[in-house]
JSON list of C-alpha atoms in Angstrom, two decimals:
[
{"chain": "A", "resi": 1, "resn": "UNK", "atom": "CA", "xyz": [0.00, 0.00, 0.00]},
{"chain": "A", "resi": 2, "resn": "UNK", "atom": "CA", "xyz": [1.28, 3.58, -1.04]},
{"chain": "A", "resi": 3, "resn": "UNK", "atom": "CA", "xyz": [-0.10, 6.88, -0.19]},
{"chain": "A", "resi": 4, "resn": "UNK", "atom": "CA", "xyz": [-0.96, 7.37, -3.65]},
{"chain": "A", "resi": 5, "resn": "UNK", "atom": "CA", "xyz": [-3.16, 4.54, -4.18]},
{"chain": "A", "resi": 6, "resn": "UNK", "atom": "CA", "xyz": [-6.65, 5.42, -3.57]},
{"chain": "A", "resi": 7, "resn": "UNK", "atom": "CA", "xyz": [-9.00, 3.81, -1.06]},
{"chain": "A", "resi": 8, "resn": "UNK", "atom": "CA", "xyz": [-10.75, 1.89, -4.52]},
{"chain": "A", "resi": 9, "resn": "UNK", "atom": "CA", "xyz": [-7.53, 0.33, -5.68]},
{"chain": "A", "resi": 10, "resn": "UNK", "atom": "CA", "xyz": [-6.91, -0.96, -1.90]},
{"chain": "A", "resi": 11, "resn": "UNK", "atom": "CA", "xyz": [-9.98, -2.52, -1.82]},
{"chain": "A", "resi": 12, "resn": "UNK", "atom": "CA", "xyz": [-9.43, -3.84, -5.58]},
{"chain": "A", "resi": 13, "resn": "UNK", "atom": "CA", "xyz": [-6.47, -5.67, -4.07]},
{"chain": "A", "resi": 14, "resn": "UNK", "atom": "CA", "xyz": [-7.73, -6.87, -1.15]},
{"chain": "A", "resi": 15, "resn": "UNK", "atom": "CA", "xyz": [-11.90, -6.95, 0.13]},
{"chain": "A", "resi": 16, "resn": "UNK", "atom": "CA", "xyz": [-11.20, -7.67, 3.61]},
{"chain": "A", "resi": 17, "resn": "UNK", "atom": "CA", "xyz": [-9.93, -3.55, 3.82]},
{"chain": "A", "resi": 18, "resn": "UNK", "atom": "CA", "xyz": [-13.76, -2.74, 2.81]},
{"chain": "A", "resi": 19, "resn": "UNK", "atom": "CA", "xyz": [-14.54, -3.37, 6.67]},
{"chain": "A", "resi": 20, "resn": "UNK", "atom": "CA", "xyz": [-11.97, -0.91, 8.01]},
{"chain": "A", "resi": 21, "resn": "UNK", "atom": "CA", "xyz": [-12.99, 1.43, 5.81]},
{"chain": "A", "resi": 22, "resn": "UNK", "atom": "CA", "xyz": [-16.61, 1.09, 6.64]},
{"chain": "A", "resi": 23, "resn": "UNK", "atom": "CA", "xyz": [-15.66, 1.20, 10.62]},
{"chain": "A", "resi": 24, "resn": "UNK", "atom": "CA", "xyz": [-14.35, 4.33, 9.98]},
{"chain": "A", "resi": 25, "resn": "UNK", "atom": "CA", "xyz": [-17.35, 6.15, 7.75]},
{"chain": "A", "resi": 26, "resn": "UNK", "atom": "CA", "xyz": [-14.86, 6.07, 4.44]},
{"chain": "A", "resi": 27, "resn": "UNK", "atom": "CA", "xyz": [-16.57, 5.13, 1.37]},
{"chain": "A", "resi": 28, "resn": "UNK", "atom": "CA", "xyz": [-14.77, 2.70, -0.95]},
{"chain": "A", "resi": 29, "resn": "UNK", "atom": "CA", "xyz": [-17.24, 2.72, -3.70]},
{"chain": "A", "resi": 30, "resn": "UNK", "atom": "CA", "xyz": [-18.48, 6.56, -4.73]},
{"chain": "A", "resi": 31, "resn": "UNK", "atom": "CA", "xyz": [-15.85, 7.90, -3.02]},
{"chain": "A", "resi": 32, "resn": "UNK", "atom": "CA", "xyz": [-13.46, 5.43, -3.79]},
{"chain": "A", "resi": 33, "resn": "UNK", "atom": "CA", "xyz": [-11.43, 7.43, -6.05]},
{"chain": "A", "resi": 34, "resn": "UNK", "atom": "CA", "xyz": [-9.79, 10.26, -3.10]},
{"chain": "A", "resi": 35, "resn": "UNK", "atom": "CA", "xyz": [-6.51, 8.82, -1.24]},
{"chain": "A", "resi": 36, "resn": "UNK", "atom": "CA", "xyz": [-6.40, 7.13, 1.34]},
{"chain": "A", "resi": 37, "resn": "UNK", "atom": "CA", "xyz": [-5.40, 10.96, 3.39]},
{"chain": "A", "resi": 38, "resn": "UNK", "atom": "CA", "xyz": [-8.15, 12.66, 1.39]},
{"chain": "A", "resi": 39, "resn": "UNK", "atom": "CA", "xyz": [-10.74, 10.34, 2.43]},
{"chain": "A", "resi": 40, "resn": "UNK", "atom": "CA", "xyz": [-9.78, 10.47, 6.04]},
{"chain": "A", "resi": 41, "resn": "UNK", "atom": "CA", "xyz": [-9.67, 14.07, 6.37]},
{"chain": "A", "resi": 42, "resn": "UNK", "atom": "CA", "xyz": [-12.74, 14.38, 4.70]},
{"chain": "A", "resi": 43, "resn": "UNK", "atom": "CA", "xyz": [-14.12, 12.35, 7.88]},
{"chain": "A", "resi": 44, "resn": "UNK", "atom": "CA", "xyz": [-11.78, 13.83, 10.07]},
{"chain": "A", "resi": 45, "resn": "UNK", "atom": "CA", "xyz": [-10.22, 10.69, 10.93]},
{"chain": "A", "resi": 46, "resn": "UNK", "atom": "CA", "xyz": [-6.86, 10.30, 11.81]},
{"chain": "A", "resi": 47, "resn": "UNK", "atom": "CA", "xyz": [-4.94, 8.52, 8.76]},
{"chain": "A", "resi": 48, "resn": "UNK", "atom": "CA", "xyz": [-2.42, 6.86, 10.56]},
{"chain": "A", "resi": 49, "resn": "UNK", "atom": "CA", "xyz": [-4.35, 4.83, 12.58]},
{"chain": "A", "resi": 50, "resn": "UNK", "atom": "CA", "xyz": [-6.22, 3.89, 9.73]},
{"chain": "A", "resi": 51, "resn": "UNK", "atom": "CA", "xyz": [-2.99, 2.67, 7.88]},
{"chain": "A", "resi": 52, "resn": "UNK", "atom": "CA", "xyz": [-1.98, 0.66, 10.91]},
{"chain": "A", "resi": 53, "resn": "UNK", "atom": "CA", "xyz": [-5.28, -1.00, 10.69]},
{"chain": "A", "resi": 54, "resn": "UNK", "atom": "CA", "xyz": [-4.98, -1.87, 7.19]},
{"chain": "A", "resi": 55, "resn": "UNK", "atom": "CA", "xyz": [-1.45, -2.66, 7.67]},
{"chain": "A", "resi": 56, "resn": "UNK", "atom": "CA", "xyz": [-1.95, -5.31, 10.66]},
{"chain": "A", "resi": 57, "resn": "UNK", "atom": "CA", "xyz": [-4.88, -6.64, 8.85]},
{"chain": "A", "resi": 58, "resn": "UNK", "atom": "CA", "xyz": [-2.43, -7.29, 5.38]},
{"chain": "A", "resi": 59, "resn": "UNK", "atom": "CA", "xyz": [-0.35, -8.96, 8.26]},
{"chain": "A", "resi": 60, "resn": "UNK", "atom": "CA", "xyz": [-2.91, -11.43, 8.94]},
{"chain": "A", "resi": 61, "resn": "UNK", "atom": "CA", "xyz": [-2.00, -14.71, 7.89]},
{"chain": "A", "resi": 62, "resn": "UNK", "atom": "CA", "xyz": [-5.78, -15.16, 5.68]},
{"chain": "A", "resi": 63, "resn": "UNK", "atom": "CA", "xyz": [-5.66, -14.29, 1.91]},
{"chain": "A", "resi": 64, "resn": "UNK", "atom": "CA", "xyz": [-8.12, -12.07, 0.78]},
{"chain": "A", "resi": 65, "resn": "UNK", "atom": "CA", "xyz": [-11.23, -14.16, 0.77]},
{"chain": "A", "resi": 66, "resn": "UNK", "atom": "CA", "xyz": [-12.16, -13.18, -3.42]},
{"chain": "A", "resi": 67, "resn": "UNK", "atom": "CA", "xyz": [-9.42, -12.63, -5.90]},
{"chain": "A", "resi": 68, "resn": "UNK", "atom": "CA", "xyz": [-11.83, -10.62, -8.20]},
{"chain": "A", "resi": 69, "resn": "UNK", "atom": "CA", "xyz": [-8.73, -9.27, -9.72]},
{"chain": "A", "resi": 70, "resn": "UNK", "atom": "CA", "xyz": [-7.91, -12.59, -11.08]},
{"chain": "A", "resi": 71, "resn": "UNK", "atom": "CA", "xyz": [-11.31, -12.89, -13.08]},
{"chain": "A", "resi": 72, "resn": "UNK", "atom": "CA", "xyz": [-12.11, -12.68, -16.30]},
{"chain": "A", "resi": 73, "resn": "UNK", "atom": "CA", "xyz": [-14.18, -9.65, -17.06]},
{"chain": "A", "resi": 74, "resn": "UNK", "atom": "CA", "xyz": [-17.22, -11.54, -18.74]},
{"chain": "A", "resi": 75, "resn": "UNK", "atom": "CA", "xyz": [-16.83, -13.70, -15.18]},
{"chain": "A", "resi": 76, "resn": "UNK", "atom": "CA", "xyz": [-17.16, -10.79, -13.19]},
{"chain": "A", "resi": 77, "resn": "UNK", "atom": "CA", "xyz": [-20.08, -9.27, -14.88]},
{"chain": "A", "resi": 78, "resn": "UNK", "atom": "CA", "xyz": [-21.79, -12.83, -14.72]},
{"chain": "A", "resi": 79, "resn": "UNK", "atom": "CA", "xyz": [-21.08, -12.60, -11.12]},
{"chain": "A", "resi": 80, "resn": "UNK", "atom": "CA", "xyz": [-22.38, -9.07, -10.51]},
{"chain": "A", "resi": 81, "resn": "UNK", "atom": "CA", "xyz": [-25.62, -9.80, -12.61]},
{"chain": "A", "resi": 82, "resn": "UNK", "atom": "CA", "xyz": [-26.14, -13.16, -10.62]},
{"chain": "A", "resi": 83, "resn": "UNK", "atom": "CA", "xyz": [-25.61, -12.03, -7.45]},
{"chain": "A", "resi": 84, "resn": "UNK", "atom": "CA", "xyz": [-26.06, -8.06, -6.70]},
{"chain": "A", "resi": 85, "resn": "UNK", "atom": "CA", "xyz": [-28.10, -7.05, -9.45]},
{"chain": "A", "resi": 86, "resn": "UNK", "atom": "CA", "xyz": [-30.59, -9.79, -9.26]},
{"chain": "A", "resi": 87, "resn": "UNK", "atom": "CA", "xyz": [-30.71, -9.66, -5.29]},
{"chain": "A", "resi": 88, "resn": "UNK", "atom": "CA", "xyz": [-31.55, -5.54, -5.89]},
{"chain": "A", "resi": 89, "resn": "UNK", "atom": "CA", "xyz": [-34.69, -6.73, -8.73]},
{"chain": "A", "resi": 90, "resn": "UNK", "atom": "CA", "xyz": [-35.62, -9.27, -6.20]},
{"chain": "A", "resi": 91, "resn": "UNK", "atom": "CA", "xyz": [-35.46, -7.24, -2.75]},
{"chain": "A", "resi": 92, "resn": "UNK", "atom": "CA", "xyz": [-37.57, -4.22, -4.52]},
{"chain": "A", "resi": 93, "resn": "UNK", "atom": "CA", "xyz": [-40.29, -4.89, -3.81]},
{"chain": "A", "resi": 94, "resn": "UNK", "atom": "CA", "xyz": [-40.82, -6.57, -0.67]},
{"chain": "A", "resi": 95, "resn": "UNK", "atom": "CA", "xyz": [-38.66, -3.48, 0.70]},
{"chain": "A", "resi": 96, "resn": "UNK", "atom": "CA", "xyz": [-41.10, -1.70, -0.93]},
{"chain": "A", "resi": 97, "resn": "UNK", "atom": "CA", "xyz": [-43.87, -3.30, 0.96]},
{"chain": "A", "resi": 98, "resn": "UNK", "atom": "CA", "xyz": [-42.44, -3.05, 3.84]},
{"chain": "A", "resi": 99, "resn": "UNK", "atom": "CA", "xyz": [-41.78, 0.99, 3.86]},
{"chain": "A", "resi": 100, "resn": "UNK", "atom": "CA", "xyz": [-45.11, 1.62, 2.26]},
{"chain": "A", "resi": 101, "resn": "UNK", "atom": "CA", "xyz": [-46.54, -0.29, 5.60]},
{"chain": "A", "resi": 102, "resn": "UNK", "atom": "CA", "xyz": [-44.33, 1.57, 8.17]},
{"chain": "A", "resi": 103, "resn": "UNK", "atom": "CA", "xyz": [-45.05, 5.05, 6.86]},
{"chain": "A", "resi": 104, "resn": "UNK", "atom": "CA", "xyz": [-48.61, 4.57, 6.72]},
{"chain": "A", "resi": 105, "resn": "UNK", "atom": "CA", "xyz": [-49.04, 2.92, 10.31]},
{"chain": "A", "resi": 106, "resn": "UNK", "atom": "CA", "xyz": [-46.14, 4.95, 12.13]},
{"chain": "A", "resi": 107, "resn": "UNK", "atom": "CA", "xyz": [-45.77, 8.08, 9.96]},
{"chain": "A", "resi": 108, "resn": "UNK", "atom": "CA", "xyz": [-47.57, 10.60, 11.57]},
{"chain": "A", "resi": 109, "resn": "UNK", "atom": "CA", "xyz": [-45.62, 9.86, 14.56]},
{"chain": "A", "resi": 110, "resn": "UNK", "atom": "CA", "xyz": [-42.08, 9.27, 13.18]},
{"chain": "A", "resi": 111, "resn": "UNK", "atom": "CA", "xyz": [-42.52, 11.54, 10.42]},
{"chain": "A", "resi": 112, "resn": "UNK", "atom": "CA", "xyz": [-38.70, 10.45, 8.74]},
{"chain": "A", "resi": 113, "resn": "UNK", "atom": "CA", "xyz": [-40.35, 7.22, 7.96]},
{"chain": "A", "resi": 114, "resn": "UNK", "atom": "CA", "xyz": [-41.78, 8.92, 5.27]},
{"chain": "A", "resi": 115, "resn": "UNK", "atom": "CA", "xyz": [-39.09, 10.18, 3.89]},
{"chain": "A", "resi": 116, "resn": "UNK", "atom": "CA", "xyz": [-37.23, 6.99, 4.34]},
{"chain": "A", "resi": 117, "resn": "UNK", "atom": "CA", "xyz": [-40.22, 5.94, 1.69]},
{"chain": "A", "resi": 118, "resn": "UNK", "atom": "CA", "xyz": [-39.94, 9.02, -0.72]},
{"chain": "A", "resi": 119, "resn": "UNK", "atom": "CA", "xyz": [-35.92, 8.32, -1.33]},
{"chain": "A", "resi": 120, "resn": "UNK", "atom": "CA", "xyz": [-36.26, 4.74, -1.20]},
{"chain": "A", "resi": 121, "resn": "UNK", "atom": "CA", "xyz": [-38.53, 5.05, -3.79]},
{"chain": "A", "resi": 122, "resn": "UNK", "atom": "CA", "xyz": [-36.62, 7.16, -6.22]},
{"chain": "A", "resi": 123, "resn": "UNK", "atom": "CA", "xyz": [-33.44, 4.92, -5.59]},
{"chain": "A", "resi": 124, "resn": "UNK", "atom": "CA", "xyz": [-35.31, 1.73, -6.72]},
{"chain": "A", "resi": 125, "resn": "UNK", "atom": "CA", "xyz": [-37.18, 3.33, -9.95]},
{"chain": "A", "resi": 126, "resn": "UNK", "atom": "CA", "xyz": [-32.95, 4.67, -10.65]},
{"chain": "A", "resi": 127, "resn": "UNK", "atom": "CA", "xyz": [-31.21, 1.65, -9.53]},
{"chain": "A", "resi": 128, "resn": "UNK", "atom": "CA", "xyz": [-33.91, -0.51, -11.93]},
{"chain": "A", "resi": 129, "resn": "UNK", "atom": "CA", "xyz": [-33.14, 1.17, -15.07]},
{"chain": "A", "resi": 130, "resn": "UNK", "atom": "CA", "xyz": [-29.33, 1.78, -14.02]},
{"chain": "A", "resi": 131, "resn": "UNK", "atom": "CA", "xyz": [-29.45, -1.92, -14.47]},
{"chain": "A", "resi": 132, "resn": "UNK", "atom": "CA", "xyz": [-31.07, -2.55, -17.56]},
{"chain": "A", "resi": 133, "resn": "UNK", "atom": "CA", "xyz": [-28.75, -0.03, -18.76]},
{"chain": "A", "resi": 134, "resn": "UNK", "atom": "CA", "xyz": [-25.65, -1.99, -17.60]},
{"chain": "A", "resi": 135, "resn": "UNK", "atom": "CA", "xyz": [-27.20, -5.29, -18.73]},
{"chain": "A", "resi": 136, "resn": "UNK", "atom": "CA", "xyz": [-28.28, -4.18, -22.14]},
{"chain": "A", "resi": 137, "resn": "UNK", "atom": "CA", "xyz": [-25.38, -1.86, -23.28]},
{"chain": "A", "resi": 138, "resn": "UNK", "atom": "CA", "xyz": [-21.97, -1.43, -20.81]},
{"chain": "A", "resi": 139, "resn": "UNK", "atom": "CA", "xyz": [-21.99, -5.48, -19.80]},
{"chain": "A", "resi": 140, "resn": "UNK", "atom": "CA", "xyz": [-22.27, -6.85, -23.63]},
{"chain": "A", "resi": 141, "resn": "UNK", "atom": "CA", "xyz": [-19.60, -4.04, -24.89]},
{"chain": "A", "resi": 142, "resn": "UNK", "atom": "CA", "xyz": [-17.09, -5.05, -22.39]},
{"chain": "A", "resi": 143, "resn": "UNK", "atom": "CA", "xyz": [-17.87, -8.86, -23.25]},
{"chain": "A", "resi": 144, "resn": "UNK", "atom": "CA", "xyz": [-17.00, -7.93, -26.76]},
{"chain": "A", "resi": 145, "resn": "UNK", "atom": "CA", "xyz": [-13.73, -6.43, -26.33]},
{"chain": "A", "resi": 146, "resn": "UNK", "atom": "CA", "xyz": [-13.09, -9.27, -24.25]},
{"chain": "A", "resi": 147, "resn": "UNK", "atom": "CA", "xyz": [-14.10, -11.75, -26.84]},
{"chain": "A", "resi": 148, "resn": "UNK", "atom": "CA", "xyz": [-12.46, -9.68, -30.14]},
{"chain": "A", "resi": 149, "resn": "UNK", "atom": "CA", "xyz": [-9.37, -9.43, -31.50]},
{"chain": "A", "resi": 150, "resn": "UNK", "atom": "CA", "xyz": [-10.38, -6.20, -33.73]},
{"chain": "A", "resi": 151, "resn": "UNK", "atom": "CA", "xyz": [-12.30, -3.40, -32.11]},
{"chain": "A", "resi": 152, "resn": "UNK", "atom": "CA", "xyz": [-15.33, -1.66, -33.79]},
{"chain": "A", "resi": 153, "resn": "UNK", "atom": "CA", "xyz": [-16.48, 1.43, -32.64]},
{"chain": "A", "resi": 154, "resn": "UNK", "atom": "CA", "xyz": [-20.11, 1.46, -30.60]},
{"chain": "A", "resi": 155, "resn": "UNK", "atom": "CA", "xyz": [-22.62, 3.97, -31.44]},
{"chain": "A", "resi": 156, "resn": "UNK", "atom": "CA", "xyz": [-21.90, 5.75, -28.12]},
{"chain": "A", "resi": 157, "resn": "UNK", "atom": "CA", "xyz": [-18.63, 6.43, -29.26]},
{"chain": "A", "resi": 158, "resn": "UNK", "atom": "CA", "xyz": [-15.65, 5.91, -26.42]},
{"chain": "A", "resi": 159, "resn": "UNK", "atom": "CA", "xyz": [-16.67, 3.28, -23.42]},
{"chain": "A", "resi": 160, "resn": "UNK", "atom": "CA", "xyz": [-15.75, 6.38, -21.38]},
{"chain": "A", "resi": 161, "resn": "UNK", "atom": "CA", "xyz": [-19.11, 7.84, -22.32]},
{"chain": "A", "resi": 162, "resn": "UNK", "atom": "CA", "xyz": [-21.59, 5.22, -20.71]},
{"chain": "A", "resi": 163, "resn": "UNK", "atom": "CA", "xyz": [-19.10, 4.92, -17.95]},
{"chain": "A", "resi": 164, "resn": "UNK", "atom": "CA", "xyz": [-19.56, 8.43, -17.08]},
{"chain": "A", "resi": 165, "resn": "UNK", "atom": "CA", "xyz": [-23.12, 7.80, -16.80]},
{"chain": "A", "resi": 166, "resn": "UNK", "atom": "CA", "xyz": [-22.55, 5.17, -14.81]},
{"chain": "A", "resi": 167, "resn": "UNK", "atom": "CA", "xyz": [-20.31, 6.58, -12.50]},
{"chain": "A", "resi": 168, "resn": "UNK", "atom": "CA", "xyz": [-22.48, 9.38, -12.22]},
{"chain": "A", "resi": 169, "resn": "UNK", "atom": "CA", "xyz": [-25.27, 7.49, -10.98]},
{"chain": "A", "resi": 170, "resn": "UNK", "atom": "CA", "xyz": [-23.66, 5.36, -9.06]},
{"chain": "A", "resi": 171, "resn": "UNK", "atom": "CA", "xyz": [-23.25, 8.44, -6.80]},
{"chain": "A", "resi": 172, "resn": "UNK", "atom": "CA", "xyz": [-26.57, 9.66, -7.05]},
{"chain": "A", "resi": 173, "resn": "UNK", "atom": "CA", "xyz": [-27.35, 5.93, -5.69]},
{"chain": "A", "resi": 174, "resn": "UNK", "atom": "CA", "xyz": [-24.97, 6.47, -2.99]},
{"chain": "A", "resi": 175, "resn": "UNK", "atom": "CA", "xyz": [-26.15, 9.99, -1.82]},
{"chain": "A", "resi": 176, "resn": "UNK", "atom": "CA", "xyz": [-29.59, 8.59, -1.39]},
{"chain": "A", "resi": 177, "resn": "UNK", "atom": "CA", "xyz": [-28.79, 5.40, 0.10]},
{"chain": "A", "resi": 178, "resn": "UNK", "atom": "CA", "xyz": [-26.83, 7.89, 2.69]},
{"chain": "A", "resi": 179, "resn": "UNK", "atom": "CA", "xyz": [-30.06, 10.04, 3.22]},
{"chain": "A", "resi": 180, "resn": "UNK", "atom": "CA", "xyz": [-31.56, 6.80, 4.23]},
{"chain": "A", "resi": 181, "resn": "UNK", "atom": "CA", "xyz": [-29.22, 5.64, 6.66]},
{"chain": "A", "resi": 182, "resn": "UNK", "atom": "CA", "xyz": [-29.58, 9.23, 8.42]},
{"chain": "A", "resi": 183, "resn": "UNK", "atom": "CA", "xyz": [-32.99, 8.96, 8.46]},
{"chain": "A", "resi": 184, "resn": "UNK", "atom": "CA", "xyz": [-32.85, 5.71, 10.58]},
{"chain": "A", "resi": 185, "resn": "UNK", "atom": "CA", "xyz": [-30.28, 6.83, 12.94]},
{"chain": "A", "resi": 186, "resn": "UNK", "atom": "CA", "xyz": [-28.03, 4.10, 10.71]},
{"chain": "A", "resi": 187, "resn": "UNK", "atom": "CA", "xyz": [-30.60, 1.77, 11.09]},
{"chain": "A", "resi": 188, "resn": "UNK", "atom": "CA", "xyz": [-31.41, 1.76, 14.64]},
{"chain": "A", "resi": 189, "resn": "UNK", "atom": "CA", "xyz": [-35.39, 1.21, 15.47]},
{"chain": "A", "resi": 190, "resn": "UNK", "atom": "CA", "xyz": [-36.87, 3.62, 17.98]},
{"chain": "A", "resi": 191, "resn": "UNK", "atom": "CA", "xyz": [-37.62, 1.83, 21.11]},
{"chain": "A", "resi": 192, "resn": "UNK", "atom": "CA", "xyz": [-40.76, 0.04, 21.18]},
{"chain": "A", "resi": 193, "resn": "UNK", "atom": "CA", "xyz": [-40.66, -0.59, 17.23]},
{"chain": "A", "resi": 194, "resn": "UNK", "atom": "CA", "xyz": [-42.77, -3.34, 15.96]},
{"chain": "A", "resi": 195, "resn": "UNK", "atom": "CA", "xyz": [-41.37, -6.18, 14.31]},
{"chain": "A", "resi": 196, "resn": "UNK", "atom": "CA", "xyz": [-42.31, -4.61, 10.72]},
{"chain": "A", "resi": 197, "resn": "UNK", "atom": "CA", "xyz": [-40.78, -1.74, 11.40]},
{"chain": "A", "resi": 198, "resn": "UNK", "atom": "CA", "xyz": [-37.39, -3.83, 12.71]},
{"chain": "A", "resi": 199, "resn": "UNK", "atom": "CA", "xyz": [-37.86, -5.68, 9.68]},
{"chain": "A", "resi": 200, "resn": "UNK", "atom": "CA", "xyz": [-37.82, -3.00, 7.29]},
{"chain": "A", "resi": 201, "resn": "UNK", "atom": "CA", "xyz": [-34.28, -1.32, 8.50]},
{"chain": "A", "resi": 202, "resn": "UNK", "atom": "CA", "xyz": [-32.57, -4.97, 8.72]},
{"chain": "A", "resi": 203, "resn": "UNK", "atom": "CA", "xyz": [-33.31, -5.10, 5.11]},
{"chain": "A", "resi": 204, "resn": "UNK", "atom": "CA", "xyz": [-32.30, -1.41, 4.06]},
{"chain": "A", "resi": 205, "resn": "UNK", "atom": "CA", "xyz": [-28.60, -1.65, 5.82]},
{"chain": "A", "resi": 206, "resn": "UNK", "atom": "CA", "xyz": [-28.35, -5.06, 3.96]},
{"chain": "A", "resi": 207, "resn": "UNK", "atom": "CA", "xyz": [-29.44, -3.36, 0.59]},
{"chain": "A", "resi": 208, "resn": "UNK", "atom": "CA", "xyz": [-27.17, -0.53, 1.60]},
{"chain": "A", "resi": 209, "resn": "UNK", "atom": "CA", "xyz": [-23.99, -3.16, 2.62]},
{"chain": "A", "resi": 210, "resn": "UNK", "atom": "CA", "xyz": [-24.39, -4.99, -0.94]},
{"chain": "A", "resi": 211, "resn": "UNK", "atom": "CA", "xyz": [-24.96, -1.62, -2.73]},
{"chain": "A", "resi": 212, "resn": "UNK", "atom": "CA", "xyz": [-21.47, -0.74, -1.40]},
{"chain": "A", "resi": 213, "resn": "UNK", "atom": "CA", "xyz": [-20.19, -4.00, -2.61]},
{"chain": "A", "resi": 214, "resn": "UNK", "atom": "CA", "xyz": [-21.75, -3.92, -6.25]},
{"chain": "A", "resi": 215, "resn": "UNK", "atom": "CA", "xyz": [-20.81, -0.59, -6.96]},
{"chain": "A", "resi": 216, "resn": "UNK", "atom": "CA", "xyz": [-17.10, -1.24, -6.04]},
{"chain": "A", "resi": 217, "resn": "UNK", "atom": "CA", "xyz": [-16.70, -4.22, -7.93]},
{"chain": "A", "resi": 218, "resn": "UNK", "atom": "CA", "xyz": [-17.84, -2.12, -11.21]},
{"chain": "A", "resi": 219, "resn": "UNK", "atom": "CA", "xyz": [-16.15, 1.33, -9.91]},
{"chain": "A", "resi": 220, "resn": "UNK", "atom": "CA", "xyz": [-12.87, 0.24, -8.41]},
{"chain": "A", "resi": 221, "resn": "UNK", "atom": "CA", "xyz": [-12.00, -3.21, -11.06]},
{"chain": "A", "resi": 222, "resn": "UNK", "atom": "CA", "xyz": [-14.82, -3.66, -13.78]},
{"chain": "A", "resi": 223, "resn": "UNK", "atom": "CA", "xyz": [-15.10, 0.01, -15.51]},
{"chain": "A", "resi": 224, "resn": "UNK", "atom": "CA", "xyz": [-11.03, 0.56, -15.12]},
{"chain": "A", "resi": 225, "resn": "UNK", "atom": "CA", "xyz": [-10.00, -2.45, -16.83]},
{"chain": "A", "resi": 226, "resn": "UNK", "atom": "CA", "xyz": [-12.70, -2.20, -19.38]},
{"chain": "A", "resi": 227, "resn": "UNK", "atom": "CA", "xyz": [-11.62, 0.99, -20.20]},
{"chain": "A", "resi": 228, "resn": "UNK", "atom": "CA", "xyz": [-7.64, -0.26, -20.14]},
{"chain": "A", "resi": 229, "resn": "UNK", "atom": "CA", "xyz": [-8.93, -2.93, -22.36]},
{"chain": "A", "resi": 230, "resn": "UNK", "atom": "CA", "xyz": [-10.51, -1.00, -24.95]},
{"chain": "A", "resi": 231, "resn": "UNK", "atom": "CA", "xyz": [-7.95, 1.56, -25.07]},
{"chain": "A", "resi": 232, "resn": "UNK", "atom": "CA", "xyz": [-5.42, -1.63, -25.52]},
{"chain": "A", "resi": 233, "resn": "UNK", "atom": "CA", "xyz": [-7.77, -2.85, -28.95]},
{"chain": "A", "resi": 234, "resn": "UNK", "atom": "CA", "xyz": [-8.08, 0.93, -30.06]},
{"chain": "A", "resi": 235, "resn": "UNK", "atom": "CA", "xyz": [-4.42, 0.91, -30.05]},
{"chain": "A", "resi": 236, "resn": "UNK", "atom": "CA", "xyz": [-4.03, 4.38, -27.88]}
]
């Protein structure tokens, strides 16, 4: 680990580091392009003792439990459709349900619960077509330059153009998923919450936990090397 490497590329190398980082309120996915020193000072967080803890965790005798680096890119996006963005088109709507239920019943008391509902809406009607987009045009490009030995140009020019978009709301995704965790005091029920209400905020940190995951797998390995791969067939 250098001081130049951002907190995405230590991540890249080694998953485990996602935990320290999410101890300490740094985001590895959105944010995962500051340095390691930029991200802590944006927290105020001292970045020392946040380099000894990644240092006596790289220490540890375990490998890094996922070599993602190691994949294939068509592997990778096979794994990220399989496993994050199916789990998102299957956990929509039963998270759905569940807000719906908890601002109608406890809203007029705990008023944030319905605006827990309003941004968890808008995230799922984004995240939805953020994935058909990925699925349809991104995830079959990169497959392609993957798969070709001469490179064609797509209709949306440069892969750096749908990666922008992307990228872009990627962060939108992350600013609301953040609105929602301040809502619920990070998740905590009020005292005295029924078990609907528990329910609910078990299942929005777990969205929010594999939403951090997904989007650093495509940020921080998948849209870099599909970029260094294109650029490689384009001959730049």
């Amino acid at each position: 680990m250098n001081s130049n490497q951002t907190v995405g590329q230590i991540v890249a190398e080694d998953f485990r580091k996602a935990a320290i980082f999410k101890h300490y309120g740094i985001d590895f996915c959105c944010g995962g392009g500051r340095t390691l020193v930029e991200s802590c000072q944006s927290k105020g967080v001292d970045p020392q003792e946040v380099a000894a803890a990644l240092e006596e965790l790289e220490q540890s005798a375990f490998a890094s439990e996922t070599e993602y680096n190691e994949w294939s890119l068509s592997f990778l996006i096979d794994y990220i459709v399989n496993k994050y963005h199916h789990y998102i088109q299957r956990s929509a709507n039963p998270i759905t349900e569940f807000a719906v239920k908890v601002a109608r019943v406890h809203g007029q008391r705990h008023p944030e619960v319905i605006e827990v509902l309003q941004s968890w809406n808008e995230l799922r009607e984004e995240l939805l077509q953020h994935l058909q987009k990925e699925e349809q045009i991104l995830f079959p490009y990169i497959k392609t330059l993957e798969n070709k030995t001469e490179w064609q140009q797509p209709g949306f020019g440069t892969i750096e153009n749908p990666l922008a978009v992307m990228e872009s709301e990627h962060e939108n995704a992350g600013a609301l998923m953040a609105r929602i965790a301040e809502l619920t005091d990070q998740y905590q029920a009020p005292e005295g919450a029924c078990t609907t209400y528990r329910v609910l905020f078990s299942m929005l940190k777990e969205f929010e936990e594999k939403l951090h995951e997904h989007v650093h797998l495509e940020n921080n390995i998948l849209f870099v090397k599909g970029a260094e791969l294109e650029k490689e067939m384009v001959g730049v």
